[in-house]
Tab-separated table of C-alpha atoms in Angstrom:
chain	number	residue	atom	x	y	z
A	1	UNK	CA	242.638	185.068	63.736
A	2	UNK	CA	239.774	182.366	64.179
A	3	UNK	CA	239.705	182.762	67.653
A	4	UNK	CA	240.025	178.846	68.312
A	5	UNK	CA	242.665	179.101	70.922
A	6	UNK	CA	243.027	178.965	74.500
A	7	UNK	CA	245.750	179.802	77.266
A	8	UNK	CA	249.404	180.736	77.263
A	9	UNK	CA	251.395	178.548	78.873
A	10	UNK	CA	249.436	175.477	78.451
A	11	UNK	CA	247.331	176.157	75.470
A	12	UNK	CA	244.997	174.731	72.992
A	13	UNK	CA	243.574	174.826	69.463
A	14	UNK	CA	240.423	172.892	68.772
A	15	UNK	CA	239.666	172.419	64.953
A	16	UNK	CA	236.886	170.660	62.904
A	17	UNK	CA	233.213	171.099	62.734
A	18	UNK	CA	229.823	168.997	63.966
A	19	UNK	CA	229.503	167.653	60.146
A	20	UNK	CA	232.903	167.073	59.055
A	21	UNK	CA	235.332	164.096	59.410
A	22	UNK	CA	236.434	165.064	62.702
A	23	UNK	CA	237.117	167.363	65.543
A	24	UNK	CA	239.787	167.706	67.888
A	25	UNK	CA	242.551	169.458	69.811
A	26	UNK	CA	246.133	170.301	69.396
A	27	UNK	CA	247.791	170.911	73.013
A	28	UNK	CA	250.766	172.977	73.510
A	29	UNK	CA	253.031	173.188	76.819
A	30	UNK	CA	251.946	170.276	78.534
A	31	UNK	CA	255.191	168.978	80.611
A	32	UNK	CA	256.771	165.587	79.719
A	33	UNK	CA	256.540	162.121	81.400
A	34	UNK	CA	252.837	162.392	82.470
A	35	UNK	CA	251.380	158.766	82.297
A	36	UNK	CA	248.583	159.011	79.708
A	37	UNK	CA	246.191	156.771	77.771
A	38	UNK	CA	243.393	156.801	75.417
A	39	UNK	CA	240.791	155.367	78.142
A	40	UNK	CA	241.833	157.948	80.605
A	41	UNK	CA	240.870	160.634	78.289
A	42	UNK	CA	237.564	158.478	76.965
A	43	UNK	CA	235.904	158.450	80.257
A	44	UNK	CA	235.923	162.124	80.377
A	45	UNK	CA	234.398	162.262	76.586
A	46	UNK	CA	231.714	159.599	78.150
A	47	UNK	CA	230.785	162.123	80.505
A	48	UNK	CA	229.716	164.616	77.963
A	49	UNK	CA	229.140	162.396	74.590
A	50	UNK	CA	225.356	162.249	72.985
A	51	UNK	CA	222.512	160.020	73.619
A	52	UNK	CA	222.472	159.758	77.446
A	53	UNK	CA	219.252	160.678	79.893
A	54	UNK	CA	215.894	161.916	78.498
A	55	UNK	CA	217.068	165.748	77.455
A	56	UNK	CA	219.803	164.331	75.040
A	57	UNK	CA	220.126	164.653	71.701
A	58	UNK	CA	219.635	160.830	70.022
A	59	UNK	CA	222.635	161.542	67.647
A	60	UNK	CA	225.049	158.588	68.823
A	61	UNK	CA	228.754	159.102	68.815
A	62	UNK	CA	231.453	156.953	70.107
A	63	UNK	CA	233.482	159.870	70.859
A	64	UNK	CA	236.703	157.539	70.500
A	65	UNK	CA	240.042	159.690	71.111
A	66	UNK	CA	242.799	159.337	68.929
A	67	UNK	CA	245.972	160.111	70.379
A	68	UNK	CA	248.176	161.201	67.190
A	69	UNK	CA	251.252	162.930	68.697
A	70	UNK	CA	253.066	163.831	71.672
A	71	UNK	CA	253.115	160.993	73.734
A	72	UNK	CA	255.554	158.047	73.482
A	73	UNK	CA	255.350	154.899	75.683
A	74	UNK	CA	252.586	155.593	77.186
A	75	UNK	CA	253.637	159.273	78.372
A	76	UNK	CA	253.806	163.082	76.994
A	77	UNK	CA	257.028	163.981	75.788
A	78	UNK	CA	256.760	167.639	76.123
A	79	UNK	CA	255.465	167.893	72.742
A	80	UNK	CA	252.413	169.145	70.922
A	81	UNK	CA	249.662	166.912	71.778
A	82	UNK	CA	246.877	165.775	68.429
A	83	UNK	CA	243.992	164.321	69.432
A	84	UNK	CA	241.713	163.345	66.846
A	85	UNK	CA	237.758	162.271	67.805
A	86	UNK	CA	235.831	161.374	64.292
A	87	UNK	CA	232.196	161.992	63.646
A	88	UNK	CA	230.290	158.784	63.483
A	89	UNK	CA	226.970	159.424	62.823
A	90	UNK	CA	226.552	162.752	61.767
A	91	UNK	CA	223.150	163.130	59.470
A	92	UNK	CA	223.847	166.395	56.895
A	93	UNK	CA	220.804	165.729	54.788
A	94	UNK	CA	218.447	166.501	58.044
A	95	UNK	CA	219.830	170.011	57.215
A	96	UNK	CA	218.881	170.148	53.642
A	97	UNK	CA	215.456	172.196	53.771
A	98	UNK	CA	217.101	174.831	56.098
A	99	UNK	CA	220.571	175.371	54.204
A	100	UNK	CA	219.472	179.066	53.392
A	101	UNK	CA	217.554	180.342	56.722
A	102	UNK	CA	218.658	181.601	59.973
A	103	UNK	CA	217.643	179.581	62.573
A	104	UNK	CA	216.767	181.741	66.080
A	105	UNK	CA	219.159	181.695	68.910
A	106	UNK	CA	221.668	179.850	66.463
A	107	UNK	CA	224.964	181.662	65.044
A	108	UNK	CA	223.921	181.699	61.537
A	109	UNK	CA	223.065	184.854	60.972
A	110	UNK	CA	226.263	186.346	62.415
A	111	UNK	CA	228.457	183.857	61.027
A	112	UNK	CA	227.194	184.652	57.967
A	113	UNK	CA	227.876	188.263	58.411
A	114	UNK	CA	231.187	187.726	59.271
A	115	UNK	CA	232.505	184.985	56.863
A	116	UNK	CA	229.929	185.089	54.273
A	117	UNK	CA	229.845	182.156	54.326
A	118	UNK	CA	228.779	179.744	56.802
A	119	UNK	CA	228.677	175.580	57.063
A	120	UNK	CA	224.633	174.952	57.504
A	121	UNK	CA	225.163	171.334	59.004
A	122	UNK	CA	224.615	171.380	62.451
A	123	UNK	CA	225.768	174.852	62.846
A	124	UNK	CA	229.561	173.725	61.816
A	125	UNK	CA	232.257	175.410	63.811
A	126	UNK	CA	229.290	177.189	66.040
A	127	UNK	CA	228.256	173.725	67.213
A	128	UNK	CA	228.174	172.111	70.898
A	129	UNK	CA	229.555	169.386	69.225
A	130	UNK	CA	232.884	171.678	69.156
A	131	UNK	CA	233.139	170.821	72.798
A	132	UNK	CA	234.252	167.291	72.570
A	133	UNK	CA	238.032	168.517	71.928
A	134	UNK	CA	237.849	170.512	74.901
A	135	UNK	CA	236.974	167.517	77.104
A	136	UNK	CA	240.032	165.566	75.683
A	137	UNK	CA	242.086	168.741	76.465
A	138	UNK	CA	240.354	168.930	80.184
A	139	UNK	CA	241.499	165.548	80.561
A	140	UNK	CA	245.277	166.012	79.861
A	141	UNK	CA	245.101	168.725	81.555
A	142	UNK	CA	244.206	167.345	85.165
A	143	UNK	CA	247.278	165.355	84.637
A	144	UNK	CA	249.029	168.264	85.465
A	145	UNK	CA	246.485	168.958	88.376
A	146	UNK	CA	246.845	165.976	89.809
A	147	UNK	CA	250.112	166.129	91.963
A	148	UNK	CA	248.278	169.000	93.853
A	149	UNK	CA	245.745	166.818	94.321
A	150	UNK	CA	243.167	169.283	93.227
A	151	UNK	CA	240.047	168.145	92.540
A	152	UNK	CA	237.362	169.707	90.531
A	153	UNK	CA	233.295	168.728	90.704
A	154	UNK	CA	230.019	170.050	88.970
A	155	UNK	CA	226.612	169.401	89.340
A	156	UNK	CA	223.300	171.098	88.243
A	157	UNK	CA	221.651	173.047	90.614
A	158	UNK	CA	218.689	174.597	88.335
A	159	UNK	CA	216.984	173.121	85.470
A	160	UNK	CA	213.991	174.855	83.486
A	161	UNK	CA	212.946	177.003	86.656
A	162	UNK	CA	213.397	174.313	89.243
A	163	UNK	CA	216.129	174.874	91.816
A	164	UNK	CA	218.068	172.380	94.175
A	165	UNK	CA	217.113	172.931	97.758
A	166	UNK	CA	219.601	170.500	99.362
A	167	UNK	CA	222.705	169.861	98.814
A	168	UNK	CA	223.435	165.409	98.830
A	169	UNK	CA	226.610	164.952	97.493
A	170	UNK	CA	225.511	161.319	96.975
A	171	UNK	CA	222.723	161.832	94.797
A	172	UNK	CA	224.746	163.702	92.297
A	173	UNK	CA	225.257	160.057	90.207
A	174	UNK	CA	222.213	158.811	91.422
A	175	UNK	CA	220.103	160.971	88.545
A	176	UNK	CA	220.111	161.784	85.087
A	177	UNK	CA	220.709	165.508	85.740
A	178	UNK	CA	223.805	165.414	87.994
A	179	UNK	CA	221.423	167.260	90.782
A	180	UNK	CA	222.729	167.383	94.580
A	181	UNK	CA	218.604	166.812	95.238
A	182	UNK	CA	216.793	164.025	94.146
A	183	UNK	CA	213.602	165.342	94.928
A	184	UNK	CA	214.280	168.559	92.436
A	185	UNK	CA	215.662	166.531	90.183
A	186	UNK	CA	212.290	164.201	89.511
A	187	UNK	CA	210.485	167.608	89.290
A	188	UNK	CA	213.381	168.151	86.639
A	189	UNK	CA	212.681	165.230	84.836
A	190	UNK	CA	208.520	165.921	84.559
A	191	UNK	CA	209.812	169.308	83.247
A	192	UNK	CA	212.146	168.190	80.246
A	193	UNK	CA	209.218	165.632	79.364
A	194	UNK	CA	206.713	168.635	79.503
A	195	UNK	CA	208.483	170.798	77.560
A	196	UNK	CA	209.754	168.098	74.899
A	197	UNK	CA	206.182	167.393	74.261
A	198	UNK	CA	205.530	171.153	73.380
A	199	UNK	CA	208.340	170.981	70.902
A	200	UNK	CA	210.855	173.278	72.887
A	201	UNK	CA	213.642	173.228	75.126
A	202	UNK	CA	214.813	174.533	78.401
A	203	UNK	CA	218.822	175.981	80.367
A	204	UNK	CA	219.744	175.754	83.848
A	205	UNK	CA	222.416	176.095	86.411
A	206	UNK	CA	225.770	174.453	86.588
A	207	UNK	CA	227.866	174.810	89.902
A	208	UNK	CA	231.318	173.453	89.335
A	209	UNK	CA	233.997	173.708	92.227
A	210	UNK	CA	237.657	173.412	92.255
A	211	UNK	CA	239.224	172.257	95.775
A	212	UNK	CA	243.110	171.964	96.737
A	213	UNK	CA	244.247	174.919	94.560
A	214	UNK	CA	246.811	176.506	96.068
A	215	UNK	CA	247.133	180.150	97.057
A	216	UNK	CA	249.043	182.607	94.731
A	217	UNK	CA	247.697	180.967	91.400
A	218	UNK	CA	246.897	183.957	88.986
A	219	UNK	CA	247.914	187.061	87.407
A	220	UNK	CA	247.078	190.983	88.172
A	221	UNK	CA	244.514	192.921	86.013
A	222	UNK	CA	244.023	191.811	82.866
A	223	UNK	CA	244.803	188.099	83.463
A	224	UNK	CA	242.901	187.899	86.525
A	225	UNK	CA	242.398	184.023	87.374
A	226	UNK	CA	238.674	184.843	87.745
A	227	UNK	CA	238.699	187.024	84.598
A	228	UNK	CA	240.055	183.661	82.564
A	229	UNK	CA	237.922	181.205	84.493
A	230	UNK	CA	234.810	183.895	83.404
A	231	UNK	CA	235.913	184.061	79.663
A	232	UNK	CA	236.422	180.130	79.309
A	233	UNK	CA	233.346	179.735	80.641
A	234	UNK	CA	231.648	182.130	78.432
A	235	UNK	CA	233.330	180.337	75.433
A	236	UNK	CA	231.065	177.739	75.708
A	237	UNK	CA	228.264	178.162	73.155
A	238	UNK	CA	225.547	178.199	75.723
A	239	UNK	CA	226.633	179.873	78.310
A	240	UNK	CA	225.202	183.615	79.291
A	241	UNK	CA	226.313	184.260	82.665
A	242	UNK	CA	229.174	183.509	85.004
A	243	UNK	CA	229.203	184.119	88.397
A	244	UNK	CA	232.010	183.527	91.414
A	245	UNK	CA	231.884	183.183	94.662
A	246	UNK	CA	228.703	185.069	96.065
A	247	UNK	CA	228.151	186.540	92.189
A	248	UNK	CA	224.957	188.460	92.336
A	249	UNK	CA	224.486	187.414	95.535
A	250	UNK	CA	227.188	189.893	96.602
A	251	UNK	CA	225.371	193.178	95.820
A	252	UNK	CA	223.009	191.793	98.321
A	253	UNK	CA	225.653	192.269	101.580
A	254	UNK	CA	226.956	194.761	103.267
A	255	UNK	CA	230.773	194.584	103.107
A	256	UNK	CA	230.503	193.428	106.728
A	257	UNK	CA	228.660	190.789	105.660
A	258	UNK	CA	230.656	190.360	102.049
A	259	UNK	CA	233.934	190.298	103.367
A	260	UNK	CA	235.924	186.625	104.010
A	261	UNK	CA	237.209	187.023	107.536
A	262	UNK	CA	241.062	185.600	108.311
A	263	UNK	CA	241.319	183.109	110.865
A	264	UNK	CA	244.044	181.277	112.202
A	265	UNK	CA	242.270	177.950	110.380
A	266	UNK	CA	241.786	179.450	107.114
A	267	UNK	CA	239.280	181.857	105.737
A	268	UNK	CA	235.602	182.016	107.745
A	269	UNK	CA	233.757	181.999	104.865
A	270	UNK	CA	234.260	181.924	101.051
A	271	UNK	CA	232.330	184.790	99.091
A	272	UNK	CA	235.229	185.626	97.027
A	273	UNK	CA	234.751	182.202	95.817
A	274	UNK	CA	238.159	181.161	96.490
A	275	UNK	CA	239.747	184.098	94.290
A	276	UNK	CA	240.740	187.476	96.058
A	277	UNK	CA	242.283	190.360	93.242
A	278	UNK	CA	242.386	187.809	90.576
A	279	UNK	CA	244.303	185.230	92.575
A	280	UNK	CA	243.636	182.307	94.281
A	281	UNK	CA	243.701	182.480	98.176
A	282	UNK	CA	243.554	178.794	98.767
A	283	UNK	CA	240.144	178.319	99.577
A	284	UNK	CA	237.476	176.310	97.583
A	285	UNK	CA	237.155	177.859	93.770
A	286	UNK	CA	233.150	178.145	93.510
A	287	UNK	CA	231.451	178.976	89.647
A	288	UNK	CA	228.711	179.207	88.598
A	289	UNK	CA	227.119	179.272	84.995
A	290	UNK	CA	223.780	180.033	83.686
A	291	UNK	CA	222.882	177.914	80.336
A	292	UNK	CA	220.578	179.169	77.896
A	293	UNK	CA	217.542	177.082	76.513
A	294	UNK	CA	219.224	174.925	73.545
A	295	UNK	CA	218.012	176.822	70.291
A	296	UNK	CA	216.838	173.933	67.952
A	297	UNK	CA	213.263	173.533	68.719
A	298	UNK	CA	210.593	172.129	66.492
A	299	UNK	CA	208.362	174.948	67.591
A	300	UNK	CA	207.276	177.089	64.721
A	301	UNK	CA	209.250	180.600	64.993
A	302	UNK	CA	210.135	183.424	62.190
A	303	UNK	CA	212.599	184.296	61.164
A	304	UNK	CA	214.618	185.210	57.426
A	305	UNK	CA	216.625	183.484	54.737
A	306	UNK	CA	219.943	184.726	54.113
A	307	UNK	CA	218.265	186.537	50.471
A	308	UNK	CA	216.226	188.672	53.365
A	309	UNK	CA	212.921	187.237	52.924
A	310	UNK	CA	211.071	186.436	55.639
A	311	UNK	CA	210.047	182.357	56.583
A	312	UNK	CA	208.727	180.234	59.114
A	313	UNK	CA	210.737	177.718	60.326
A	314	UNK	CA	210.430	174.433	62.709
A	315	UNK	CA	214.127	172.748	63.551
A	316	UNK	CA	214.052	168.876	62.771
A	317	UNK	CA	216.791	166.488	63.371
A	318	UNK	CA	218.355	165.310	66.635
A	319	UNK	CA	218.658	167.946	69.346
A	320	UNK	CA	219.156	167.864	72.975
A	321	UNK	CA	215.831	169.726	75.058
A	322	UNK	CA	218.401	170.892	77.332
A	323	UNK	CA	222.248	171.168	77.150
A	324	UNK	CA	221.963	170.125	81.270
A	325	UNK	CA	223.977	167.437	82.319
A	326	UNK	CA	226.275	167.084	79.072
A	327	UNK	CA	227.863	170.313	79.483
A	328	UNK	CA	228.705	170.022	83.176
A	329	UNK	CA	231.868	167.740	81.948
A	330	UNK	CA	232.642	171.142	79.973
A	331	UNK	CA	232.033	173.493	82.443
A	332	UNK	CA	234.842	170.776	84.386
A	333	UNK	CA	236.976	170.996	81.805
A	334	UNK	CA	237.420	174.283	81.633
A	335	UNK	CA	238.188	175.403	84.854
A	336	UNK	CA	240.710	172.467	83.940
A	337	UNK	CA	242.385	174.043	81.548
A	338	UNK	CA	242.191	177.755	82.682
A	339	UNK	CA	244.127	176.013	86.436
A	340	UNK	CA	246.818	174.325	84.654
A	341	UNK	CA	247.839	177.258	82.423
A	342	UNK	CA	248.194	179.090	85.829
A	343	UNK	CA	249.390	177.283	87.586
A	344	UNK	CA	251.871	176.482	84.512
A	345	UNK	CA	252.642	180.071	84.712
A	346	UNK	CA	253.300	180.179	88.025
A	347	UNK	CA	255.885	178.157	88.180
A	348	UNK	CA	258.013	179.734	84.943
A	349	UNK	CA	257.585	182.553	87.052
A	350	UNK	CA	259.710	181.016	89.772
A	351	UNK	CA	258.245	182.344	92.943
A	352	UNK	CA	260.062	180.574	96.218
A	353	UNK	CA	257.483	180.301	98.374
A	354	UNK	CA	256.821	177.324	100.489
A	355	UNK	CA	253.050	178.081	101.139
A	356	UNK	CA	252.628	177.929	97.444
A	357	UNK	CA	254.713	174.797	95.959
């Protein structure tokens, strides 16, 4: 009942905490005889591990994968998959002086409601560094995407208040902040060292898109593919807001305007964001998510201990300013997973239909 699963026909359980020995992810469903390796699976984690560009957290982590089970000779077996990533150079004793407050923005104070009891050290379970697991998962799962040949992107278009204005597909790896505009993404940078130097932290925007996903991928009401995309999404710690498609934008329209006319070459444009009654249409899958400032600031703030008296405190240790670009590989992962299990689905279903598969 720990809530640390995701997915039906392709699922996952991610275990282990930001302080412990290690983290990782047991995978369930994925097919047999997909070619697989530890290096394809570490240069996903070296998209998203600690101690790159100037808003990342210092903490340095190999982020090695450890491939324990399913696979044999170099390719799944059909199996549950164990993979195993072990914490390096965690620092507990930075945690020490704040072992009995509740830090602002964190999950301390709720965990603490709900467990009664609650790992201090770097926020435990509750951590970002939870997300490692789900990389390695993202990354076995595109094996299964790949023979659709979908393909699935992010990049930051906000940071701290400043927006992209272009989009330049090649400057997305030419910057720290995976930003489609160079020119936003130097303001970007003067930001993160503004703010840093004030002892906070700052969120953004991630867009992430999903292309080559075939029509008829989801399920009707409750399993909506947009409804699983949103909750995976949300089930990233810093996460506050989904949107697809047109998202907010949409109240804007007139249904005129809203609507995705059919032509004989495909849809005219792509509000729905690929996704039409919770299933795909064929067209280009479009999210977006809005990421809140990272909570561990060295800013003095108040807040309680857990005996109820109030405290002032200031969060040392090694923190990111901004979660912005690490948890754009997340965001990709993701909308990894939540494709596959669909897709997955899908095809236990055993719909004959050419446009499809």
């Amino acid at each position: 009942m720990s809530g640390s699963s995701l997915g039906k026909a392709f699922q996952i359980t991610t275990f282990g905490e930001s302080h412990g020995p290690a983290i990782g992810v047991v995978i369930q469903g994925c097919p047999p005889g997909l070619p697989i390796s530890q290096a394809m699976i570490q240069a996903s984690l070296d998209k998203r591990k600690p101690g790159q560009g100037p808003a990342s957290t210092k903490r340095k982590e190999p982020d090695v994968p450890l491939i324990l089970s399913g696979t044999f000779e170099g390719k799944t077996t059909g199996t549950p998959i164990m993979i195993m990533i072990e914490n390096k150079d965690a620092k507990s004793r930075s945690y020490t002086d704040i072992a009995s407050i509740f830090r602002p923005g964190h999950g301390d104070y709720t965990y603490h409601q709900k467990f009664g009891i609650r790992d201090y050290r770097g926020g435990g379970r509750a951590s970002a560094r939870e997300t490692a697991a789900r990389v390695a998962a993202g990354a076995v799962a595109r094996l299964v995407l790949d023979p659709y040949q979908i393909k699935i992107q992010s990049y930051t278009i906000g940071l701290g208040g400043i927006n992209a204005a272009i989009f330049d597909a090649d400057a997305i790896e030419k910057n720290p902040f995976k930003c489609p505009d160079m020119e936003a993404a130097q303001r970007m940078e003067k930001r993160i060292e503004l703010v840093k130097s004030q002892g906070d932290s700052l969120g953004g925007i991630v867009e992430i898109k999903a292309v080559n996903v075939p029509a008829g991928i989801g399920d009707p009401v409750f399993d909506k593919l947009d409804a699983d995309i949103a909750k995976a999404m949300m089930s990233i710690g810093a996460v506050k807001a989904v949107e697809i498609g047109a998202g907010i934008g949409a109240p804007e329209m007139t249904g005129f305007e809203n609507n995705d006319s059919l032509t004989l070459k495909g849809f005219a444009s792509n509000h729905c964001g690929g996704i039409l009654a919770g299933i795909s249409n064929g067209d280009e899958i479009v999210v977006r998510v809005h990421v809140k400032p990272i909570p561990s600031i060295s800013k003095p703030q108040n807040t309680l201990t857990d005996k109820g008296v109030p405290t002032i405190i200031s969060t040392k240790g090694r923190h990111d300013i901004c979660a912005i670009p690490r948890i754009n590989m997340v965001c990709e992962s993701m909308l990894a997973l939540v494709l596959t299990d669909h897709i997955l689905r899908q095809k236990a279903l055993g719909q004959k239909n050419d446009l499809i598969f």
